[in-house]
Each structure stands twice: as structure tokens, then as C-alpha cells.
mmCIF file of C-alpha atoms in Angstrom:
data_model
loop_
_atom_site.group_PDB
_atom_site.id
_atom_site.type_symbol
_atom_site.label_atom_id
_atom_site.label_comp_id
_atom_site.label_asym_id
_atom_site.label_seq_id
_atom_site.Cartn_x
_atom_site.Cartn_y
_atom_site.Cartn_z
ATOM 1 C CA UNK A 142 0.000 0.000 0.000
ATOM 2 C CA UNK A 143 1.502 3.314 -1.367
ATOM 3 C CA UNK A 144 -0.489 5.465 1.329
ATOM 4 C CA UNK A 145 -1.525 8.566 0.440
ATOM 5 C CA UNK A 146 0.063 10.161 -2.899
ATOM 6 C CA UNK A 147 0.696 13.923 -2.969
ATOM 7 C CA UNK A 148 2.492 16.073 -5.424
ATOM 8 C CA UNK A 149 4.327 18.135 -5.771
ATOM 9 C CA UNK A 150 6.071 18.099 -2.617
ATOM 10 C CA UNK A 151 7.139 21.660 -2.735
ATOM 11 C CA UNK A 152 6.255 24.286 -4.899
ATOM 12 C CA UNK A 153 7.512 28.010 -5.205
ATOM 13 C CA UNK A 154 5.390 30.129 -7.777
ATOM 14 C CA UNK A 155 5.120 33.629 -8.223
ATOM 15 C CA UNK A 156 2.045 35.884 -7.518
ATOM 16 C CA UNK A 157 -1.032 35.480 -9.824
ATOM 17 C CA UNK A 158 0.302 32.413 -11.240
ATOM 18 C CA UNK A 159 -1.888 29.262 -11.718
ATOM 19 C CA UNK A 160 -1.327 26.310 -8.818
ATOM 20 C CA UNK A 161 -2.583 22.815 -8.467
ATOM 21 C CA UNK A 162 -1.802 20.426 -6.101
ATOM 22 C CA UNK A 163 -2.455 16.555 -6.935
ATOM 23 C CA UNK A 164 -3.700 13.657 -4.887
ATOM 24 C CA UNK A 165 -4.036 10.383 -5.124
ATOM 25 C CA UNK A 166 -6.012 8.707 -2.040
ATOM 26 C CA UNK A 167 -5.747 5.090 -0.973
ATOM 27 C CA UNK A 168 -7.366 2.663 -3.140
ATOM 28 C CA UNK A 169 -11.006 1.739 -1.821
ATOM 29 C CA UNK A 170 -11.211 5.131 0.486
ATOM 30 C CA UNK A 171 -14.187 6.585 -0.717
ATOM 31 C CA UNK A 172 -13.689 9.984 1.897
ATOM 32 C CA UNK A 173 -11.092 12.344 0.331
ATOM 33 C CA UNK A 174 -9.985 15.753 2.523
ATOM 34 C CA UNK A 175 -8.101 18.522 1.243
ATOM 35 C CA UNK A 176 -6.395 20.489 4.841
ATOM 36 C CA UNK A 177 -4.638 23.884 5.012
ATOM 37 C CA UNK A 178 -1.777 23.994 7.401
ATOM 38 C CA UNK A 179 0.032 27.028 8.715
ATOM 39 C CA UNK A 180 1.631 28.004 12.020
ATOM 40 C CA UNK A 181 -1.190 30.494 12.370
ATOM 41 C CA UNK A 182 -4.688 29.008 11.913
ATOM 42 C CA UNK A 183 -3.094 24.879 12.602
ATOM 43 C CA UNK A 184 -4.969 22.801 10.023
ATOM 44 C CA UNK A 185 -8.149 24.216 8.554
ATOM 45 C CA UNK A 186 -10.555 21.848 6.618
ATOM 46 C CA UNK A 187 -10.990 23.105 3.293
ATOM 47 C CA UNK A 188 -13.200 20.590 0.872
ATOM 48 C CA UNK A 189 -14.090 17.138 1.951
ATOM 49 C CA UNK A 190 -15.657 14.423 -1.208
ATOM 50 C CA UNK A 191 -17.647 11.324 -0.629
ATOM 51 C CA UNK A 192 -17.991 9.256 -3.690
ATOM 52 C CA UNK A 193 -15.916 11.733 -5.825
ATOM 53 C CA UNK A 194 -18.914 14.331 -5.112
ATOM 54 C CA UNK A 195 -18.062 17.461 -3.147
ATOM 55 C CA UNK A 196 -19.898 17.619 0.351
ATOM 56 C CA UNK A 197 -18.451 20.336 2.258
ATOM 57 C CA UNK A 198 -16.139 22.946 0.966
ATOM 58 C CA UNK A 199 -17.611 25.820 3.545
ATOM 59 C CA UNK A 200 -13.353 25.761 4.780
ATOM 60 C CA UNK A 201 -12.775 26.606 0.631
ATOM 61 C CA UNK A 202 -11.164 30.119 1.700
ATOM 62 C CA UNK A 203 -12.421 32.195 -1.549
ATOM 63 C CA UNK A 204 -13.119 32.223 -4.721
ATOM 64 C CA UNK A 205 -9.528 31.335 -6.181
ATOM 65 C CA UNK A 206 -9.745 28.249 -4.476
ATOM 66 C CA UNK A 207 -11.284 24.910 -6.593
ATOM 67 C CA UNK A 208 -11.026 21.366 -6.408
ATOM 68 C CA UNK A 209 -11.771 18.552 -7.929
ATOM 69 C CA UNK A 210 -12.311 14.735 -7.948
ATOM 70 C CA UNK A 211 -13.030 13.422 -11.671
ATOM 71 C CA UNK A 212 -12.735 9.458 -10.481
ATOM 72 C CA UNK A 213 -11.924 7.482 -7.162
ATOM 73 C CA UNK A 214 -8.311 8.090 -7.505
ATOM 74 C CA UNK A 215 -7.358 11.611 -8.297
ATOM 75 C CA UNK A 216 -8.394 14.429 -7.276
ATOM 76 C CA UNK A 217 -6.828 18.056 -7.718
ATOM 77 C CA UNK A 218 -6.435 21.642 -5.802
ATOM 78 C CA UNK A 219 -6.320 24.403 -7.817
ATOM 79 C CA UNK A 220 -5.346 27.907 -7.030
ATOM 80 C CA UNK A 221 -5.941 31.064 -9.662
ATOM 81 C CA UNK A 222 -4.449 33.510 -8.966
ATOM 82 C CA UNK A 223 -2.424 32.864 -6.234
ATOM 83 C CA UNK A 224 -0.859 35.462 -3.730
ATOM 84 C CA UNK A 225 1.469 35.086 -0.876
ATOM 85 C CA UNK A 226 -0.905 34.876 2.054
ATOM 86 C CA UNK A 227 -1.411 30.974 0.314
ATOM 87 C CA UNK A 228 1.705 29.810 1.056
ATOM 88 C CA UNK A 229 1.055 26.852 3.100
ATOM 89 C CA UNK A 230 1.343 23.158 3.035
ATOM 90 C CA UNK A 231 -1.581 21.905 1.640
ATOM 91 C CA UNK A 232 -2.574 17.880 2.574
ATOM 92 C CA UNK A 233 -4.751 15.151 0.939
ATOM 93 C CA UNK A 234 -6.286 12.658 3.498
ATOM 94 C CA UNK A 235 -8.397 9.902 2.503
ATOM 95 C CA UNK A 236 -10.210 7.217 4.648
ATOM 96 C CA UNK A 237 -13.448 4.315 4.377
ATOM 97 C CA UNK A 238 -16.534 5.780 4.597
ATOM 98 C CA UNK A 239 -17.959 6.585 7.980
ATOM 99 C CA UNK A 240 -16.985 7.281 10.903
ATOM 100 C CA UNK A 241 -15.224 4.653 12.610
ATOM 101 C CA UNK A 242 -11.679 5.405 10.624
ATOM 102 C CA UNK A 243 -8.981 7.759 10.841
ATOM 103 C CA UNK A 244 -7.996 9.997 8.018
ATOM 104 C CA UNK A 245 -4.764 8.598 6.345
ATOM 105 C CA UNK A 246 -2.432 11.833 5.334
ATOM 106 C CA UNK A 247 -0.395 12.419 1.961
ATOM 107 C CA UNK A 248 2.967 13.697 2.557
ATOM 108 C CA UNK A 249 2.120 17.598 2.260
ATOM 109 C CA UNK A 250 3.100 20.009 -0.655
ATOM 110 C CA UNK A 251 4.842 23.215 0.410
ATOM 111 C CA UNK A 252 3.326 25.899 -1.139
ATOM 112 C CA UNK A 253 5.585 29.170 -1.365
ATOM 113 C CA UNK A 254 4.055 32.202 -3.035
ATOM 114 C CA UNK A 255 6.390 35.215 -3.853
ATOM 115 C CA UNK B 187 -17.917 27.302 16.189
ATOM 116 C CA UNK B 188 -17.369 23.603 17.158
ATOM 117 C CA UNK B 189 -13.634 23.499 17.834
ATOM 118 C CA UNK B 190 -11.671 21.630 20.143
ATOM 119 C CA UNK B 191 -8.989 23.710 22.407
ATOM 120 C CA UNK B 192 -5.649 21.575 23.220
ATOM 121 C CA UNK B 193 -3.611 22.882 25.987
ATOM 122 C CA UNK B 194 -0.848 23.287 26.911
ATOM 123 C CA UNK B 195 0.300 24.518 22.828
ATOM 124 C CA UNK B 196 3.961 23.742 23.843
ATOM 125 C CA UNK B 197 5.803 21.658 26.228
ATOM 126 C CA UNK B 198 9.008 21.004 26.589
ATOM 127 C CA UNK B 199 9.649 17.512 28.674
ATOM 128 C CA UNK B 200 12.642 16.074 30.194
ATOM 129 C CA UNK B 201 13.665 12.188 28.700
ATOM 130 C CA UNK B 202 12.322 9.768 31.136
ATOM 131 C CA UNK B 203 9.694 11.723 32.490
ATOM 132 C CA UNK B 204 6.102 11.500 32.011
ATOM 133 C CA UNK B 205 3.595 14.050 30.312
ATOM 134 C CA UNK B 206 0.006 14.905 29.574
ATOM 135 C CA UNK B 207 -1.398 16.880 26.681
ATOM 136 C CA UNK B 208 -5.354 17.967 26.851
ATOM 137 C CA UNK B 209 -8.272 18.519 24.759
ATOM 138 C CA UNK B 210 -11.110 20.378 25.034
ATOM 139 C CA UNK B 211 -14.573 21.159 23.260
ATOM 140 C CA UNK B 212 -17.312 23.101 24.968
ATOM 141 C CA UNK B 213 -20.314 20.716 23.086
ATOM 142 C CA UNK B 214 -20.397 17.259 23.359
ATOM 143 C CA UNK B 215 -18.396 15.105 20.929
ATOM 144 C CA UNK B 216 -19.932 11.834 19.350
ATOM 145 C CA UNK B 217 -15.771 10.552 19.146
ATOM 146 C CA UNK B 218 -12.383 12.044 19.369
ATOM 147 C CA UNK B 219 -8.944 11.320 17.156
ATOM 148 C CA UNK B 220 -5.282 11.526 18.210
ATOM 149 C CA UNK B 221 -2.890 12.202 15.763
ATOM 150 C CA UNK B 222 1.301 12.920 15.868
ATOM 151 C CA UNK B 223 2.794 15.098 13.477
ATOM 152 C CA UNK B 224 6.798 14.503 13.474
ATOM 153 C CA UNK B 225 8.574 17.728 12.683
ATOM 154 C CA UNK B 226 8.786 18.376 8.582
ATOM 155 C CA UNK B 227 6.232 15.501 8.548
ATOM 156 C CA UNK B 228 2.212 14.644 7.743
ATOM 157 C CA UNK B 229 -0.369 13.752 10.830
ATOM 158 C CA UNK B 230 -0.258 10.119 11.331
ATOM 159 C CA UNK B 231 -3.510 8.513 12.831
ATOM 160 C CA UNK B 232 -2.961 7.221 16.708
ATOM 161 C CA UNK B 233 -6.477 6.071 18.110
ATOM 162 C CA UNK B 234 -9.971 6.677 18.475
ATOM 163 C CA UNK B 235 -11.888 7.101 22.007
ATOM 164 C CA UNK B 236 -15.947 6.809 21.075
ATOM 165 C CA UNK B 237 -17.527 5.601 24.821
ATOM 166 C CA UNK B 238 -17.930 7.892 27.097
ATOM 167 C CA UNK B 239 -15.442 7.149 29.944
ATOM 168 C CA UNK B 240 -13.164 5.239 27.225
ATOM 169 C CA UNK B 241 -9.615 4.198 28.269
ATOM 170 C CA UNK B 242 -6.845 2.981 25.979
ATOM 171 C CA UNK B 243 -3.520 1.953 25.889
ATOM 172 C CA UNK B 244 -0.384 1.777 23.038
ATOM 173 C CA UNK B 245 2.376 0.967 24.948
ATOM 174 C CA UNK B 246 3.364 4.414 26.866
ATOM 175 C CA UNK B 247 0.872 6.151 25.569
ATOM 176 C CA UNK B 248 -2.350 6.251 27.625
ATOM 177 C CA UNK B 249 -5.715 7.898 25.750
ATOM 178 C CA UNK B 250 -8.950 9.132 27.693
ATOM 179 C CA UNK B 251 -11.866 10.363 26.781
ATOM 180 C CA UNK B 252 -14.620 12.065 29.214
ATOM 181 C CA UNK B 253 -17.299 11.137 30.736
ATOM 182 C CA UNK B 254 -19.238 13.659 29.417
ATOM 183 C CA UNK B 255 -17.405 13.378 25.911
ATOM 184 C CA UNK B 256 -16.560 16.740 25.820
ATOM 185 C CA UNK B 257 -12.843 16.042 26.690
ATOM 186 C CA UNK B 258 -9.704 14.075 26.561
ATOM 187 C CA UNK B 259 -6.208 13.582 27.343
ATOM 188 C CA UNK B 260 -3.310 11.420 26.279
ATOM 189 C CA UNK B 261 -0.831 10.664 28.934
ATOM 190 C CA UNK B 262 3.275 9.613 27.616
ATOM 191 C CA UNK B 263 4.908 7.786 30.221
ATOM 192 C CA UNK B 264 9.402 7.609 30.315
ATOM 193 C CA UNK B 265 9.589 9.959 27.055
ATOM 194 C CA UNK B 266 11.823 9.361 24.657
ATOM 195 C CA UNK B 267 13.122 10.905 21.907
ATOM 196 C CA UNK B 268 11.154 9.657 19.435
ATOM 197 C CA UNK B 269 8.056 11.190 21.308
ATOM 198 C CA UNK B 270 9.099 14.488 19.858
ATOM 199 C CA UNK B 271 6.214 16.118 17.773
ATOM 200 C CA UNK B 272 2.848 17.641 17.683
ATOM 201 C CA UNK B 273 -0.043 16.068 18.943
ATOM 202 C CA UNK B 274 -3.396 16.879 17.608
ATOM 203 C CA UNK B 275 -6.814 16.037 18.557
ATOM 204 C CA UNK B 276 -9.440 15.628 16.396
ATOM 205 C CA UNK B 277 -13.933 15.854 17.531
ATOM 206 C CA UNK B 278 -16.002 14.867 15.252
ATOM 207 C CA UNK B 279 -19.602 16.328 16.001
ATOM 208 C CA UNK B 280 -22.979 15.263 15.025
ATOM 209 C CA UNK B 281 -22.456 16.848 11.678
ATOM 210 C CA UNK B 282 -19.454 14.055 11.264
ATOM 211 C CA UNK B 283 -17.505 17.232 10.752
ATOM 212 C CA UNK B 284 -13.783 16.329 12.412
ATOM 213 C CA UNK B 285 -12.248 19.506 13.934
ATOM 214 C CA UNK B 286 -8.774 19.963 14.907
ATOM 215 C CA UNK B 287 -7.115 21.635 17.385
ATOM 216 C CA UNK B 288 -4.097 23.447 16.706
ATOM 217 C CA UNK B 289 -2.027 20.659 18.356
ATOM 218 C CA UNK B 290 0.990 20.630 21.498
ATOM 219 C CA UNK B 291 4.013 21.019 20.179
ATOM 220 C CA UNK B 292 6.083 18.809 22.408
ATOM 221 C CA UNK B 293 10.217 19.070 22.512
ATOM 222 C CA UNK B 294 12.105 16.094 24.380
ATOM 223 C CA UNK B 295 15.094 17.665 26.760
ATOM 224 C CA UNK B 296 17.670 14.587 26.296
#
């Protein structure tokens, strides 16, 4: 088992420039979780799919912020434009459906904006 | 907001000695999650508490969860080295919304 795949693992972009993040949950985890982590705010919840359908993305900070999940294993973050208050790492959880599991993490991608 | 509230936010604990880490929500929880974050790494799952009352053990690690399921504590007995990280707890609510708290950073004195 592979685990959770994220990448990139880091990524420095300038200002306004597109970003998207990649994931690639656990095979047979139907729950997918995109998280926002900075020393600031600690790790923020911001879209959560069941079934490859979006159920909650109330965390989704703003407009510039979309994800999606075309199948069962892939699913993408995208941020356009991005600015420097983004920088972050950003990480993909995925776990069975229901709640009797914990969430198992991706590895993170480090997100500088300059 | 439902949010859990983890005190202390930092410790800093002497090898061989024993610490506790808490977690806090002001509603009831329906089950709480411990995770440990090494430093430069991802959370890593530790446990789940869902009885009220609940009491488990991984080796020196001790987990509780409240009688009124609205808090919870994990104990480290002899620390190591290797117990250096953050701890995070997770509540889910009714909503099966899992909130985190911002974690205790804990540093190991050798």
C-alpha cells in the first residue's frame, strides 16, 4: 500500500500564477480531505468528497480556491491567482466511509508564493 | 464554532519523564482522534476514544476520553526521543464534521 500520494512536494510560484496540487487517495477510500496547514490558523478543513462528489467545501477560503475529484483516484487543488498569504502546506487525506476510521495523510506540498 | 482547544500549545519535557497533553470542546463530541505530526512531517492517525469514559492503551501512551465526551487527554509515560512532535486532537460532532485543534508542540530535553 503506497499510502496517500501527494504532489508536488514543494512548490515556489510567483504571484497570480496558476497552482494545483495533486492527490491520489488510498485505493477503496471513498472519503477524500483537502487540509490547510500554517503556524497560524493549525490545520483548517478546506473541501471534503464522498464518492468523488463534493460535500463540504464551507473551509474553501475564496473564490480562487477549486477542487476537484473526476474518479476514485485523483483528485486536484487548484489555485488562480495565487498570492502570498497561500503559502502553506496543503494535505490530501483519505479514509473508508464513515466514521469509525482515521484519516490517512499524503505527505504535504509546500506551497511558497512570492 | 465547534472546535476543540488543546492545551498546553507547547511543552518542553525532560527524557524519562512522564507528560500529559489535553483537549477540550465546549459541546459534546460523538468521538475524538489523536494524531502525531513529526517535525517536517504529515499527521499520522494514533487512536480513536468513542464511549464515554473510554480508556486505551499503546504501549506508553495512555488515551482518555470524558465522561461527558466533551474532553480528553493522552498521557506519555518515560519519554523518549522519538516522542518528539505535535499532537493533535481531532472531535467529530454530530455533523461528522472532524475539527482539529491546533495541536501541542512537544520538545524532548535529552
Amino acid at each position: 500500500d503506497a499510502g496517500v500520494i501527494q504532489s508536488p512536494r514543494h512548490e515556489v510560484t510567483e504571484m497570480g500564477q496558476e497552482v494545483t496540487l495533486r492527490c491520489k487517495p488510498i485505493s477503496g477510500h471513498n472519503s477524500l480531505f483537502w487540509y490547510r496547514q500554517t503556524m497560524m490558523r493549525g490545520l483548517e478543513l478546506l473541501i471534503y468528497f464522498n464518492n468523488n462528489v463534493p460535500i463540504d467545501d464551507s473551509g474553501m477560503p475564496e473564490d480562487r480556491f477549486s477542487a476537484k475529484m473526476p474518479n476514485a483516484s485523483f483528485s486536484t487543488l487548484k489555485i488562480q491567482p495565487s498570492e502570498p498569504r497561500d503559502s502553506a502546506v496543503y494535505f490530501c487525506a483519505s479514509s473508508p466511509t464513515g466514521t469509525k476510521h482515521g484519516y490517512t495523510f499524503g505527505s504535504g506540498t509546500r506551497l511558497t508564493v512570492v | 464554532g465547534q472546535q476543540v482547544m488543546q492545551i498546553p500549545q507547547y511543552q518542553h519535557v525532560q527524557e524519562g519523564e512522564d507528560f500529559t497533553t489535553y483537549c477540550n470542546s465546549s459541546t459534546t463530541l460523538s468521538n475524538i482522534q489523536w494524531y502525531k505530526q513529526r517535525p517536517g512531517g504529515h499527521p499520522v492517525f494514533l487512536i480513536q476514544l468513542v464511549k464515554s469514559g473510554e480508556v486505551k492503551k499503546q504501549k506508553r501512551l495512555t488515551f482518555q476520553f470524558g465522561e461527558a465526551k466533551k474532553n480528553s487527554s493522552l498521557h506519555i509515560t518515560a519519554t523518549q526521543t522519538t516522542d518528539v512532535g505535535t499532537y493533535f486532537c481531532a472531535g467529530r460532532y454530530g455533523n461528522n464534521r472532524l475539527a482539529f485543534g491546533k495541536g501541542n508542540q512537544v520538545v524532548v530535553i535529552p
